[in-house]
GROMACS .gro file of C-alpha atoms in nm:
model
   71
    1ASP     CA    1  -6.163   5.104  15.762
    2ASP     CA    2  -6.280   5.035  15.409
    3SER     CA    3  -5.942   4.933  15.267
    4PRO     CA    4  -6.033   4.564  15.209
    5ILE     CA    5  -6.344   4.668  15.014
    6VAL     CA    6  -6.150   4.925  14.814
    7SER     CA    7  -5.867   4.682  14.736
    8SER     CA    8  -6.110   4.408  14.631
    9THR     CA    9  -6.300   4.647  14.407
   10ILE     CA   10  -5.980   4.764  14.238
   11ILE     CA   11  -5.863   4.404  14.185
   12LEU     CA   12  -6.200   4.307  14.036
   13ALA     CA   13  -6.203   4.609  13.803
   14LYS     CA   14  -5.847   4.536  13.686
   15ARG     CA   15  -5.932   4.172  13.615
   16LEU     CA   16  -6.224   4.294  13.405
   17GLY     CA   17  -5.986   4.521  13.213
   18ARG     CA   18  -6.135   4.841  13.354
   19GLU     CA   19  -5.972   5.167  13.454
   20VAL     CA   20  -6.036   5.262  13.818
   21VAL     CA   21  -6.141   5.613  13.925
   22ALA     CA   22  -6.164   5.696  14.296
   23GLU     CA   23  -6.399   5.978  14.390
   24GLY     CA   24  -6.413   6.176  14.713
   25VAL     CA   25  -6.040   6.157  14.792
   26GLU     CA   26  -5.968   6.402  15.074
   27THR     CA   27  -5.626   6.316  15.219
   28ARG     CA   28  -5.272   6.238  15.106
   29GLU     CA   29  -5.296   5.906  15.292
   30GLN     CA   30  -5.597   5.807  15.082
   31VAL     CA   31  -5.406   5.896  14.764
   32MET     CA   32  -5.111   5.680  14.870
   33CYS     CA   33  -5.330   5.382  14.965
   34LEU     CA   34  -5.523   5.405  14.639
   35LYS     CA   35  -5.203   5.432  14.436
   36LEU     CA   36  -5.054   5.127  14.611
   37ALA     CA   37  -5.377   4.935  14.550
   38GLY     CA   38  -5.356   5.006  14.175
   39CYS     CA   39  -5.609   5.287  14.135
   40ASP     CA   40  -5.560   5.474  13.805
   41ILE     CA   41  -5.724   5.811  13.868
   42ALA     CA   42  -5.845   5.997  14.175
   43GLN     CA   43  -6.049   6.310  14.229
   44GLY     CA   44  -6.175   6.497  14.530
   45TYR     CA   45  -6.109   6.783  14.772
   46HIS     CA   46  -5.748   6.672  14.817
   47PHE     CA   47  -5.681   6.796  14.465
   48SER     CA   48  -5.931   7.082  14.429
   49ARG     CA   49  -6.267   7.212  14.541
   50PRO     CA   50  -6.542   7.201  14.276
   51LEU     CA   51  -6.473   7.440  13.987
   52SER     CA   52  -6.698   7.611  13.734
   53PRO     CA   53  -6.619   7.551  13.364
   54ALA     CA   54  -6.445   7.891  13.348
   55GLN     CA   55  -6.236   7.813  13.659
   56LEU     CA   56  -6.152   7.469  13.522
   57ARG     CA   57  -6.006   7.622  13.205
   58GLU     CA   58  -5.772   7.828  13.425
   59TYR     CA   59  -5.676   7.530  13.646
   60PRO     CA   60  -5.312   7.439  13.557
   61PRO     CA   61  -5.372   7.081  13.432
   62PHE     CA   62  -5.645   7.209  13.197
   63TYR     CA   63  -5.510   7.554  13.112
   64GLY     CA   64  -5.582   7.633  12.749
   65VAL     CA   65  -5.817   7.337  12.688
   66GLU     CA   66  -6.084   7.420  12.430
   67GLU     CA   67  -6.425   7.519  12.568
   68LYS     CA   68  -6.596   7.235  12.380
   69ALA     CA   69  -6.387   6.983  12.571
   70CYS     CA   70  -6.514   7.115  12.906
   71VAL     CA   71  -6.883   7.057  12.840
   0.00000   0.00000   0.00000
């Protein structure tokens, strides 16, 4: 259980005025714990498998984003 390490890291980053991005999030439970701990952004298989630039442009949150922005 890495929750104390994760929580401490998030607290430290917040005190330094940083935004926190969690990578490798695979479950809803991880999302909830990260959200409660103050994590700002999360990415990982829970949200989507890896996408090519063309697939990313068709992914709903990025639909219609200019090609230059995806590089």
